[in-house]
Short mmCIF file of C-alpha atoms in Angstrom, two decimals:
data_model
loop_
_atom_site.label_atom_id
_atom_site.label_comp_id
_atom_site.label_asym_id
_atom_site.label_seq_id
_atom_site.Cartn_x
_atom_site.Cartn_y
_atom_site.Cartn_z
CA MET E 1 -36.33 -4.08 23.84
CA SER E 2 -34.99 -0.72 22.61
CA SER E 3 -37.30 2.24 22.43
CA ILE E 4 -38.38 3.82 19.16
CA THR E 5 -36.22 6.87 19.84
CA GLU E 6 -33.10 4.73 20.42
CA ILE E 7 -33.68 2.77 17.21
CA LYS E 8 -34.19 5.97 15.23
CA HIS E 9 -30.89 7.34 16.60
CA ARG E 10 -29.11 4.12 15.62
CA ILE E 11 -30.58 4.24 12.11
CA THR E 12 -29.45 7.86 11.71
CA SER E 13 -25.96 6.97 12.97
CA VAL E 14 -25.59 4.02 10.59
CA ARG E 15 -26.79 6.10 7.64
CA ASP E 16 -24.27 8.84 8.46
CA THR E 17 -21.48 6.26 8.70
CA LYS E 18 -22.58 4.76 5.39
CA LYS E 19 -22.27 8.18 3.74
CA ILE E 20 -18.66 8.39 4.97
CA THR E 21 -17.69 4.89 3.81
CA ASN E 22 -19.33 5.46 0.44
CA ALA E 23 -17.43 8.73 0.01
CA MET E 24 -14.16 6.98 0.94
CA TYR E 25 -14.92 4.27 -1.62
CA LEU E 26 -15.42 6.84 -4.39
CA ILE E 27 -12.27 8.78 -3.42
CA ALA E 28 -10.17 5.59 -3.34
CA SER E 29 -11.43 4.51 -6.78
CA THR E 30 -10.48 7.90 -8.23
CA LYS E 31 -7.00 7.75 -6.69
CA VAL E 32 -6.43 4.25 -8.06
CA ARG E 33 -7.23 5.36 -11.61
CA LYS E 34 -4.93 8.38 -11.38
CA ALA E 35 -2.03 6.41 -9.86
CA LYS E 36 -2.33 3.68 -12.51
CA SER E 37 -2.24 6.32 -15.23
CA ASP E 38 0.91 7.92 -13.76
CA LEU E 39 2.62 4.53 -13.50
CA GLU E 40 1.80 3.54 -17.08
CA LYS E 41 3.28 6.80 -18.36
CA THR E 42 6.67 6.13 -16.74
CA ARG E 43 7.03 2.38 -17.36
CA PRO E 44 8.13 2.63 -21.04
CA TYR E 45 11.07 4.86 -20.05
CA PHE E 46 12.38 2.52 -17.36
CA SER E 47 11.77 -0.55 -19.51
CA ALA E 48 13.93 1.02 -22.22
CA MET E 49 16.56 1.84 -19.59
CA GLN E 50 16.62 -1.79 -18.48
CA LYS E 51 17.27 -2.85 -22.08
CA GLU E 52 20.08 -0.30 -22.42
CA ILE E 53 21.82 -1.64 -19.31
CA GLY E 54 21.72 -5.09 -20.88
CA ASP E 55 23.23 -3.60 -24.05
CA MET E 56 26.10 -2.16 -22.02
CA PHE E 57 27.03 -5.58 -20.68
CA ARG E 58 26.79 -7.04 -24.15
CA ALA E 59 29.07 -4.29 -25.45
CA ASP E 60 31.63 -5.02 -22.74
CA GLU E 61 31.32 -8.38 -21.01
CA ASN E 62 34.04 -7.42 -18.54
CA ALA E 63 32.31 -4.25 -17.39
CA ASP E 64 31.98 -4.07 -13.64
CA SER E 65 30.08 -1.90 -11.21
CA VAL E 66 29.79 -1.58 -7.46
CA TYR E 67 26.02 -1.93 -7.88
CA PHE E 68 26.28 -5.43 -9.35
CA TYR E 69 27.37 -8.79 -8.02
CA PRO E 70 30.92 -9.71 -9.06
CA ARG E 71 31.06 -12.10 -11.98
CA GLY E 72 30.55 -15.69 -10.81
CA ALA E 73 29.17 -14.64 -7.42
CA GLU E 74 25.65 -13.61 -8.42
CA GLY E 75 22.92 -14.36 -5.91
CA THR E 76 25.28 -15.18 -3.04
CA LEU E 77 24.48 -13.93 0.45
CA ARG E 78 26.61 -11.00 1.55
CA LYS E 79 27.83 -10.43 5.05
CA GLY E 80 27.26 -7.10 6.75
CA ALA E 81 24.44 -4.65 7.31
CA CYS E 82 21.30 -5.01 5.24
CA GLY E 83 19.00 -2.11 4.37
CA ILE E 84 15.27 -2.80 4.25
CA LEU E 85 12.85 -0.29 2.71
CA VAL E 86 9.32 -1.05 3.97
CA VAL E 87 6.41 0.59 2.13
CA THR E 88 3.21 0.92 4.19
CA ALA E 89 0.30 3.38 4.21
CA ASP E 90 -0.18 6.55 6.23
CA LYS E 91 -3.48 5.31 7.69
CA GLY E 92 -5.58 2.21 8.17
CA LEU E 93 -9.11 1.38 6.99
CA ALA E 94 -7.58 -0.68 4.18
CA GLY E 95 -8.29 -4.23 5.23
CA ALA E 96 -5.19 -6.38 5.79
CA TYR E 97 -2.98 -4.29 3.47
CA ASN E 98 -0.65 -2.90 6.16
CA GLN E 99 -0.56 -6.06 8.24
CA ASN E 100 0.48 -8.18 5.26
CA VAL E 101 3.41 -5.86 4.51
CA LEU E 102 4.53 -5.67 8.13
CA LYS E 103 4.33 -9.45 8.50
CA LYS E 104 6.73 -9.86 5.57
CA ALA E 105 8.99 -7.13 6.92
CA GLN E 106 9.17 -8.75 10.37
CA SER E 107 10.07 -12.06 8.76
CA LEU E 108 12.86 -10.41 6.77
CA VAL E 109 14.14 -8.56 9.84
CA GLY E 110 14.37 -11.90 11.65
CA THR E 111 16.56 -13.43 8.93
CA HIS E 112 18.90 -10.39 8.71
CA PRO E 113 20.03 -9.50 12.25
CA GLY E 114 22.27 -6.64 11.05
CA ASN E 115 19.46 -4.79 9.32
CA LYS E 116 18.66 -1.10 9.07
CA LEU E 117 15.03 -0.20 8.47
CA PHE E 118 13.82 2.63 6.24
CA VAL E 119 10.06 3.08 6.55
CA VAL E 120 7.57 4.72 4.20
CA GLY E 121 4.16 5.40 5.73
CA GLU E 122 2.98 6.58 9.15
CA TYR E 123 1.33 3.21 9.84
CA GLY E 124 4.67 1.43 9.58
CA ARG E 125 6.49 4.02 11.66
CA GLN E 126 3.93 3.75 14.45
CA TYR E 127 4.05 -0.04 14.27
CA PHE E 128 7.81 -0.29 14.72
CA THR E 129 7.92 2.52 17.30
CA SER E 130 5.26 0.87 19.48
CA ARG E 131 7.25 -2.39 19.45
CA GLY E 132 10.58 -0.75 20.21
CA VAL E 133 12.05 -1.68 16.82
CA PRO E 134 14.53 1.05 15.76
CA PHE E 135 14.55 2.34 12.21
CA GLU E 136 17.03 4.57 10.43
CA ARG E 137 14.70 6.89 8.58
CA GLY E 138 11.01 7.54 8.00
CA PHE E 139 9.70 9.33 4.93
CA ASP E 140 6.77 11.63 5.69
CA TYR E 141 3.83 11.93 3.28
CA THR E 142 5.48 9.75 0.62
CA ALA E 143 2.90 6.95 0.96
CA GLN E 144 -0.06 9.22 0.22
CA ASN E 145 1.70 11.18 -2.52
CA PRO E 146 4.17 8.98 -4.42
CA THR E 147 6.15 11.02 -6.94
CA LEU E 148 9.34 10.47 -8.89
CA HIS E 149 10.96 13.31 -6.94
CA ARG E 150 10.29 11.55 -3.62
CA ALA E 151 11.52 8.27 -5.09
CA ARG E 152 14.80 9.96 -6.05
CA GLU E 153 15.20 11.34 -2.53
CA ILE E 154 14.81 7.83 -1.09
CA CYS E 155 17.13 6.43 -3.74
CA ASP E 156 19.85 9.01 -2.97
CA ILE E 157 19.81 8.12 0.73
CA LEU E 158 19.96 4.37 0.09
CA LEU E 159 22.68 4.63 -2.58
CA ASP E 160 24.82 6.92 -0.41
CA ARG E 161 24.69 4.34 2.40
CA TYR E 162 25.43 1.55 -0.07
CA THR E 163 28.41 3.20 -1.78
CA ALA E 164 29.81 4.24 1.62
CA GLY E 165 29.85 0.58 2.66
CA GLU E 166 27.27 1.00 5.43
CA LEU E 167 24.89 -1.33 3.60
CA ASN E 168 25.96 -4.45 1.72
CA GLU E 169 22.46 -5.32 0.49
CA ILE E 170 19.20 -3.41 0.09
CA PHE E 171 15.75 -5.01 0.01
CA VAL E 172 12.34 -3.49 -0.71
CA VAL E 173 9.14 -4.81 0.90
CA TYR E 174 6.13 -3.60 -1.06
CA THR E 175 2.79 -4.73 -2.47
CA ASP E 176 2.46 -5.31 -6.20
CA PHE E 177 -0.83 -4.20 -7.74
CA GLY E 178 -0.97 -6.91 -10.39
CA GLY E 179 -3.49 -5.02 -12.50
CA GLY E 180 -6.04 -5.13 -9.66
CA ARG E 181 -6.73 -8.84 -10.19
CA SER E 182 -4.34 -10.00 -7.49
CA GLU E 183 -2.18 -8.33 -4.89
CA HIS E 184 0.95 -9.86 -3.45
CA VAL E 185 3.56 -8.62 -0.97
CA TYR E 186 7.03 -8.94 -2.48
CA VAL E 187 10.47 -8.89 -0.89
CA THR E 188 12.78 -7.78 -3.71
CA ARG E 189 16.53 -7.34 -3.59
CA LEU E 190 17.20 -3.84 -4.89
CA LEU E 191 21.00 -3.97 -4.62
CA PRO E 192 23.31 -5.52 -5.62
CA LEU E 193 21.88 -6.24 -9.05
CA SER E 194 22.43 -9.33 -11.15
CA ARG E 195 23.55 -9.23 -14.79
CA GLY E 196 21.00 -11.91 -15.62
CA GLU E 197 18.17 -9.53 -14.77
CA PHE E 198 19.09 -7.43 -17.82
CA GLY E 199 19.47 -10.19 -20.38
CA ALA E 200 23.21 -9.73 -20.41
CA SER E 201 24.01 -13.36 -21.17
CA ASP E 202 22.46 -13.88 -24.61
CA GLY E 203 25.82 -13.59 -26.35
CA LYS E 204 24.82 -10.78 -28.74
CA HIS E 205 27.43 -8.07 -29.23
CA VAL E 206 26.23 -4.47 -29.52
CA GLN E 207 28.32 -2.00 -31.56
CA PHE E 208 28.26 1.02 -29.26
CA GLU E 209 31.03 3.07 -27.75
CA TYR E 210 30.62 4.40 -24.23
CA GLU E 211 32.71 7.32 -22.95
CA PRO E 212 34.66 7.44 -20.75
CA SER E 213 33.90 3.73 -20.17
CA VAL E 214 31.01 1.30 -19.85
CA SER E 215 31.54 1.03 -16.08
CA VAL E 216 31.34 4.81 -15.53
CA VAL E 217 28.22 5.17 -17.68
CA LEU E 218 26.70 2.16 -15.95
CA ASP E 219 27.20 3.68 -12.49
CA ASN E 220 25.41 6.85 -13.58
CA VAL E 221 22.52 5.00 -15.24
CA ILE E 222 21.94 2.80 -12.19
CA HIS E 223 20.89 5.85 -10.16
CA SER E 224 18.01 6.48 -12.55
CA TYR E 225 17.16 2.79 -12.78
CA VAL E 226 16.98 2.32 -9.00
CA SER E 227 14.90 5.51 -8.68
CA GLY E 228 12.49 4.08 -11.24
CA PHE E 229 12.19 0.83 -9.35
CA VAL E 230 11.52 2.64 -6.05
CA TYR E 231 8.94 4.86 -7.76
CA SER E 232 7.23 1.81 -9.24
CA ALA E 233 7.17 0.15 -5.80
CA LEU E 234 5.67 3.28 -4.21
CA VAL E 235 2.94 3.65 -6.84
CA ASP E 236 2.15 -0.08 -6.89
CA SER E 237 1.80 -0.03 -3.11
CA TYR E 238 -0.34 3.11 -3.28
CA CYS E 239 -2.65 1.46 -5.84
CA CYS E 240 -2.92 -1.63 -3.63
CA GLU E 241 -3.71 0.50 -0.58
CA GLN E 242 -6.50 2.35 -2.37
CA ASN E 243 -7.83 -0.86 -3.89
CA ALA E 244 -7.84 -2.52 -0.46
CA ARG E 245 -9.64 0.53 0.94
CA MET E 246 -12.23 0.28 -1.84
CA VAL E 247 -12.88 -3.35 -0.94
CA ALA E 248 -13.03 -2.54 2.79
CA MET E 249 -15.42 0.38 2.27
CA LEU E 250 -17.60 -1.66 -0.06
CA GLY E 251 -17.82 -4.34 2.63
CA ALA E 252 -18.68 -1.65 5.17
CA ASP E 253 -21.46 -0.36 2.88
CA ASN E 254 -22.90 -3.86 2.53
CA ASN E 255 -22.77 -4.37 6.29
CA ALA E 256 -24.49 -1.03 6.81
CA GLU E 257 -27.28 -2.09 4.46
CA GLU E 258 -27.80 -5.28 6.44
CA ILE E 259 -27.80 -3.38 9.75
CA LEU E 260 -30.28 -0.84 8.38
CA ALA E 261 -32.58 -3.62 7.20
CA GLU E 262 -32.48 -5.24 10.66
CA LEU E 263 -33.02 -1.92 12.40
CA SER E 264 -35.94 -1.03 10.10
CA LEU E 265 -37.56 -4.36 10.87
CA GLU E 266 -37.03 -3.84 14.58
CA TYR E 267 -38.32 -0.26 14.32
CA ASN E 268 -41.51 -1.40 12.58
CA ARG E 269 -41.98 -4.18 15.13
CA VAL E 270 -41.56 -1.83 18.11
CA ARG E 271 -43.71 0.84 16.47
CA GLN E 272 -46.46 -1.68 15.77
CA ALA E 273 -46.27 -2.93 19.34
CA ALA E 274 -46.57 0.64 20.63
CA ILE E 275 -49.58 1.33 18.37
CA THR E 276 -51.20 -1.93 19.48
CA GLN E 277 -50.62 -1.02 23.11
CA GLU E 278 -52.13 2.45 22.59
CA ILE E 279 -55.21 0.97 20.89
CA THR E 280 -55.57 -1.56 23.70
CA GLU E 281 -55.30 1.17 26.32
CA VAL E 282 -57.85 3.39 24.50
CA THR E 283 -60.25 0.47 24.04
CA SER E 284 -59.87 -0.59 27.67
CA GLY E 285 -60.46 3.00 28.82
CA ALA E 286 -63.57 3.31 26.66
CA LYS E 287 -64.98 0.06 27.99
CA SER E 288 -64.24 1.11 31.55
CA MET E 289 -66.02 4.44 31.08
CA LYS E 290 -68.96 2.73 29.43
CA ARG E 291 -69.32 0.33 32.33
CA LYS E 292 -69.02 3.20 34.79
CA GLY E 293 -71.77 5.12 32.94
CA ALA E 294 -74.03 2.07 32.98
CA ASP E 295 -73.52 1.59 36.71
CA GLN E 296 -74.64 5.15 37.35
#
């Protein structure tokens, strides 16, 4: 049985840990609200951009772009190197969030032997480094501070590799927030794009003129569109990370409450036993002295 001092130290330690987990819960909840607000502010712009790309194809059905599948070959597997952008967190303490992403990434790496990894998040970089899996580029601090500027930096690197022919396909592995009700790890093909994704096959003709041509304008617009998708993936993943941390810290708080209840019960039991023992010793001593006085 532990001593009273040991139990008191354990109670103090658990209470201090509970203060930390509770603070992390509050911080994560604040970050989730802010990230959701930032994402909602940018979504209308990129939704409108998606519609405009569809309008370009409707204005010129023969328009072509290096960023799209050739007509009649949409969705076909392409031979050559494949770029995989994996979005993880910079730290743990977020339940199974990182492991779920890395499990999907490992599965994708296994199906694309000629892949080149691009990793967001220190957790992912350490994971692949410890297993001897090479990756092309890691992006520092992006996971804990997703901004449109950082998304554009990532986009520029990926598009440069794609247009240079070093990458024939680009995939993104990220976690979708789903409004907080459900979280799911997605493997999404970023490039090449499919015309069907932009509603380009509804047969409606749009009376716009694009200079110098639809294809040139399309190539320029795709840079912004891909940046928007990467930014959305970063913020969605960030929201999921903070939400997973909230759940993990809430579970830690509940466990701490249970441990404190058990320790308090044990403390009272040991304290009562010590008091009982002291009373017994005092009573026994008094009786012994009384008998000794009577004998004299």
